[in-house]
Coordinates of C-alpha atoms in Angstrom, one line a residue:
Chain A
Q1 CA 17.9 -3.8 6.2
K2 CA 14.5 -2.8 4.9
E3 CA 14.4 0.4 2.8
V4 CA 11.6 1.8 5.0
E5 CA 11.6 1.0 8.7
Q6 CA 8.7 1.5 11.0
D7 CA 8.1 0.6 14.6
P8 CA 5.2 -1.8 14.6
G9 CA 4.0 -0.8 18.1
P10 CA 1.4 -1.2 19.3
L11 CA 0.9 2.3 20.4
S12 CA -1.9 3.1 22.9
V13 CA -2.9 6.6 23.8
P14 CA -5.9 8.3 25.5
E15 CA -8.5 10.1 23.5
G16 CA -7.4 13.7 22.8
A17 CA -3.7 13.0 22.9
I18 CA -1.2 14.0 20.2
V19 CA 0.1 11.0 18.4
S20 CA 3.5 10.9 16.7
L21 CA 4.2 8.1 14.2
N22 CA 7.6 7.8 12.6
C23 CA 9.6 6.0 9.9
T24 CA 13.1 6.1 8.7
Y25 CA 14.3 5.2 5.2
S26 CA 17.6 4.4 3.7
N27 CA 17.3 5.1 0.0
S28 CA 18.4 8.7 -0.8
A29 CA 16.5 8.5 -4.1
F30 CA 13.2 8.5 -2.4
Q31 CA 11.3 11.8 -3.1
Y32 CA 7.7 11.0 -2.6
F33 CA 6.4 10.0 0.8
M34 CA 2.9 8.9 1.9
W35 CA 1.0 7.9 4.9
Y36 CA -1.8 5.3 4.6
R37 CA -4.3 4.2 7.2
Q38 CA -5.5 0.7 7.2
Y39 CA -8.4 -0.6 9.3
S40 CA -8.6 -4.2 10.1
R41 CA -9.3 -6.4 7.0
K42 CA -9.6 -3.3 4.8
G43 CA -7.5 -1.8 2.0
P44 CA -5.1 1.0 2.8
E45 CA -6.5 4.5 2.6
L46 CA -4.3 7.4 1.5
L47 CA -4.0 10.0 4.3
M48 CA -1.2 12.3 3.3
Y49 CA 1.3 12.7 0.5
T50 CA 4.4 14.8 0.6
Y51 CA 7.0 15.6 -2.0
S52 CA 10.6 16.0 -0.9
S53 CA 11.2 17.7 2.5
G54 CA 8.8 19.8 4.4
N55 CA 5.5 19.8 6.2
K56 CA 2.0 19.3 5.0
E57 CA -1.2 19.8 7.1
D58 CA -4.7 18.4 6.6
G59 CA -7.1 18.9 9.4
R60 CA -5.8 17.0 12.4
F61 CA -3.0 15.4 10.5
T62 CA 0.5 16.8 9.8
A63 CA 3.1 15.0 7.7
Q64 CA 6.8 15.9 8.0
V65 CA 9.7 14.8 5.9
D66 CA 13.3 15.5 6.8
K67 CA 15.4 14.3 3.9
S68 CA 18.7 15.2 5.6
S69 CA 18.0 12.7 8.4
K70 CA 15.8 10.4 6.2
Y71 CA 13.0 10.7 8.7
I72 CA 9.2 10.7 8.0
S73 CA 6.6 11.7 10.6
L74 CA 2.9 11.8 11.0
F75 CA 1.3 13.8 13.8
I76 CA -2.4 13.3 14.7
R77 CA -3.9 16.0 16.9
D78 CA -6.9 15.5 19.2
S79 CA -6.8 11.8 18.5
Q80 CA -10.1 10.0 18.4
P81 CA -11.1 6.3 19.0
S82 CA -11.9 6.2 15.2
D83 CA -8.2 6.9 14.5
S84 CA -7.5 3.4 15.9
A85 CA -5.9 1.6 12.9
T86 CA -2.6 0.6 11.4
Y87 CA -0.6 3.4 9.9
L88 CA 1.7 2.7 7.0
C89 CA 4.4 5.0 5.7
A90 CA 5.5 4.5 2.1
A91 CA 8.0 6.0 -0.2
H92 CA 9.1 6.0 -3.8
G93 CA 11.7 7.8 -5.9
S94 CA 10.8 7.4 -9.5
S95 CA 8.6 9.7 -11.5
N96 CA 8.2 6.9 -14.1
T97 CA 6.8 4.2 -11.8
G98 CA 4.7 4.1 -8.7
K99 CA 6.5 1.3 -7.0
L100 CA 5.8 2.1 -3.4
I101 CA 8.0 0.7 -0.6
F102 CA 6.0 0.4 2.6
G103 CA 7.1 0.3 6.2
Q104 CA 5.7 -2.6 8.4
G105 CA 3.0 -0.3 9.8
T106 CA 2.3 0.9 13.3
T107 CA -0.8 -0.2 15.1
L108 CA -2.5 2.6 17.0
Q109 CA -5.2 2.3 19.6
V110 CA -6.9 5.4 20.9
K111 CA -8.7 4.7 24.2
P112 CA -11.9 6.7 25.0
Chain B
D1 CA -15.0 3.6 -1.0
S2 CA -11.9 4.2 -3.2
G3 CA -13.5 3.3 -6.5
V4 CA -11.2 0.3 -7.0
T5 CA -13.0 -3.0 -7.1
Q6 CA -11.5 -6.5 -6.5
T7 CA -13.0 -9.9 -6.9
P8 CA -13.4 -12.3 -5.3
K9 CA -13.2 -11.0 -1.7
H10 CA -12.2 -14.4 -0.3
L11 CA -10.6 -17.4 -2.0
I12 CA -9.9 -20.8 -0.4
T13 CA -8.0 -23.3 -2.5
A14 CA -5.5 -26.2 -2.2
T15 CA -1.8 -26.3 -2.7
G16 CA -0.8 -26.8 -6.4
Q17 CA -3.9 -25.1 -7.7
R18 CA -4.1 -21.9 -9.8
V19 CA -6.3 -18.9 -9.1
T20 CA -7.1 -15.6 -10.8
L21 CA -7.7 -12.4 -9.0
R22 CA -9.4 -9.5 -10.7
C23 CA -9.2 -5.8 -10.3
S24 CA -11.1 -2.9 -11.9
P25 CA -9.4 0.5 -11.4
R26 CA -11.0 3.8 -10.7
S27 CA -12.6 5.4 -13.6
G28 CA -10.0 7.3 -15.6
D29 CA -7.0 5.6 -13.9
L30 CA -4.5 4.1 -16.3
S31 CA -2.1 2.5 -13.8
V32 CA -2.8 -0.6 -11.9
Y33 CA -0.6 -2.0 -9.1
W34 CA -0.6 -5.3 -7.3
Y35 CA 0.6 -5.7 -3.7
Q36 CA 0.8 -8.7 -1.4
Q37 CA 0.3 -8.3 2.3
S38 CA 1.3 -10.9 4.8
L39 CA 2.0 -10.8 8.5
D40 CA 5.7 -11.5 8.2
Q41 CA 6.5 -9.4 5.1
G42 CA 4.1 -6.6 5.4
L43 CA 2.8 -4.9 2.2
Q44 CA 5.0 -5.7 -0.7
F45 CA 4.8 -4.4 -4.3
L46 CA 4.4 -7.1 -6.9
I47 CA 3.9 -5.4 -10.3
Q48 CA 2.6 -2.3 -12.1
Y49 CA 0.9 -1.9 -15.4
Y50 CA 0.3 1.3 -17.2
N51 CA -2.2 1.5 -20.1
G52 CA -1.7 -2.2 -20.8
E53 CA 2.1 -2.3 -20.5
E54 CA 4.2 -3.6 -17.7
R55 CA 6.0 -0.7 -16.0
A56 CA 7.7 -2.0 -12.9
K57 CA 8.3 -5.3 -11.2
G58 CA 8.9 -6.1 -7.6
N59 CA 9.8 -9.4 -6.0
I60 CA 7.1 -11.2 -7.9
L61 CA 7.5 -15.0 -8.0
E62 CA 7.8 -16.7 -11.4
R63 CA 4.6 -18.6 -10.5
F64 CA 2.7 -15.3 -10.5
S65 CA 1.8 -13.3 -13.6
A66 CA -0.4 -10.4 -14.4
Q67 CA -1.8 -8.5 -17.2
Q68 CA -3.9 -5.4 -17.9
F69 CA -6.5 -5.6 -20.6
P70 CA -7.7 -2.9 -23.1
D71 CA -10.6 -2.0 -20.8
L72 CA -7.9 -1.4 -18.2
H73 CA -9.0 -4.1 -15.7
S74 CA -6.2 -6.3 -14.5
E75 CA -5.8 -9.9 -13.5
L76 CA -3.2 -11.5 -11.2
N77 CA -2.7 -15.2 -11.9
L78 CA -1.2 -17.3 -9.1
S79 CA -0.2 -20.8 -10.0
S80 CA 1.3 -23.9 -8.3
L81 CA 0.1 -22.4 -5.1
E82 CA 1.9 -23.0 -1.9
L83 CA 0.9 -22.6 1.8
G84 CA 3.1 -19.5 2.0
D85 CA 1.1 -17.7 -0.7
S86 CA -1.8 -17.3 1.7
A87 CA -2.1 -13.5 2.1
L88 CA -4.1 -10.4 1.3
Y89 CA -3.7 -9.3 -2.3
F90 CA -4.4 -5.7 -3.0
C91 CA -4.9 -3.9 -6.2
A92 CA -4.3 -0.1 -6.4
S93 CA -4.8 2.4 -9.2
S94 CA -3.7 5.8 -10.1
E95 CA -4.1 8.2 -13.0
R96 CA -0.5 8.4 -14.1
E97 CA 2.4 5.9 -14.3
G98 CA 4.5 7.6 -11.6
A99 CA 1.6 8.7 -9.5
E100 CA 2.3 9.2 -5.8
T101 CA -1.4 8.9 -5.0
Q102 CA -2.5 5.3 -5.3
Y103 CA -6.0 4.2 -4.3
F104 CA -6.3 0.7 -3.0
G105 CA -9.1 -1.7 -3.4
P106 CA -10.6 -3.8 -0.6
G107 CA -8.3 -6.8 -1.3
T108 CA -8.7 -10.5 -1.9
R109 CA -8.0 -12.8 1.0
L110 CA -6.4 -15.9 -0.3
L111 CA -6.1 -19.0 1.9
V112 CA -4.1 -22.0 0.5
L113 CA -4.7 -25.2 2.4

């Protein structure tokens, strides 16, 4: 079992839809959770970072972490065709290293 | 643009050969991380250096080695290359050793023939 599991999709939605992307994790020691966006053939770009449980909002993006159920979510409001990319969740638990454990990534397509 | 630079962008080589990938972190960042991304394994952590010292290791093969130099740039050396080593290799950097915010470079695409 992978430490971070993510449905690879693909997920296809119409422009303007609310998108929900999800991951589960198995390691209780994870405390730091991130969402990265990766366009084809490009490096991952950090979207959101959350420490422990709770919500964090940044513009159209909201990240949620529920440590009790080991569930990580990213919501995208008013989705745009430019949001079409692969979204990767990641986690780590140590304050001494930055060894990120990534999910497989979910491919999102937003259709105009 | 994340501020992390990687060279070369593309590399084509033959099995059994050795290659060196180079990474320059963002200005002020002391930590450098190397990741491998393949279709079947996804994005996998290889190794982390902080201010010249190794900090964490992932499932990095013995044929692979890395170092971080005094000017903080890093090199990833891949030797005795196999077909299965074909992948995207990313470097990331962060300010601190346990930083949750890592900034990724554009990657080096390695093709082993």
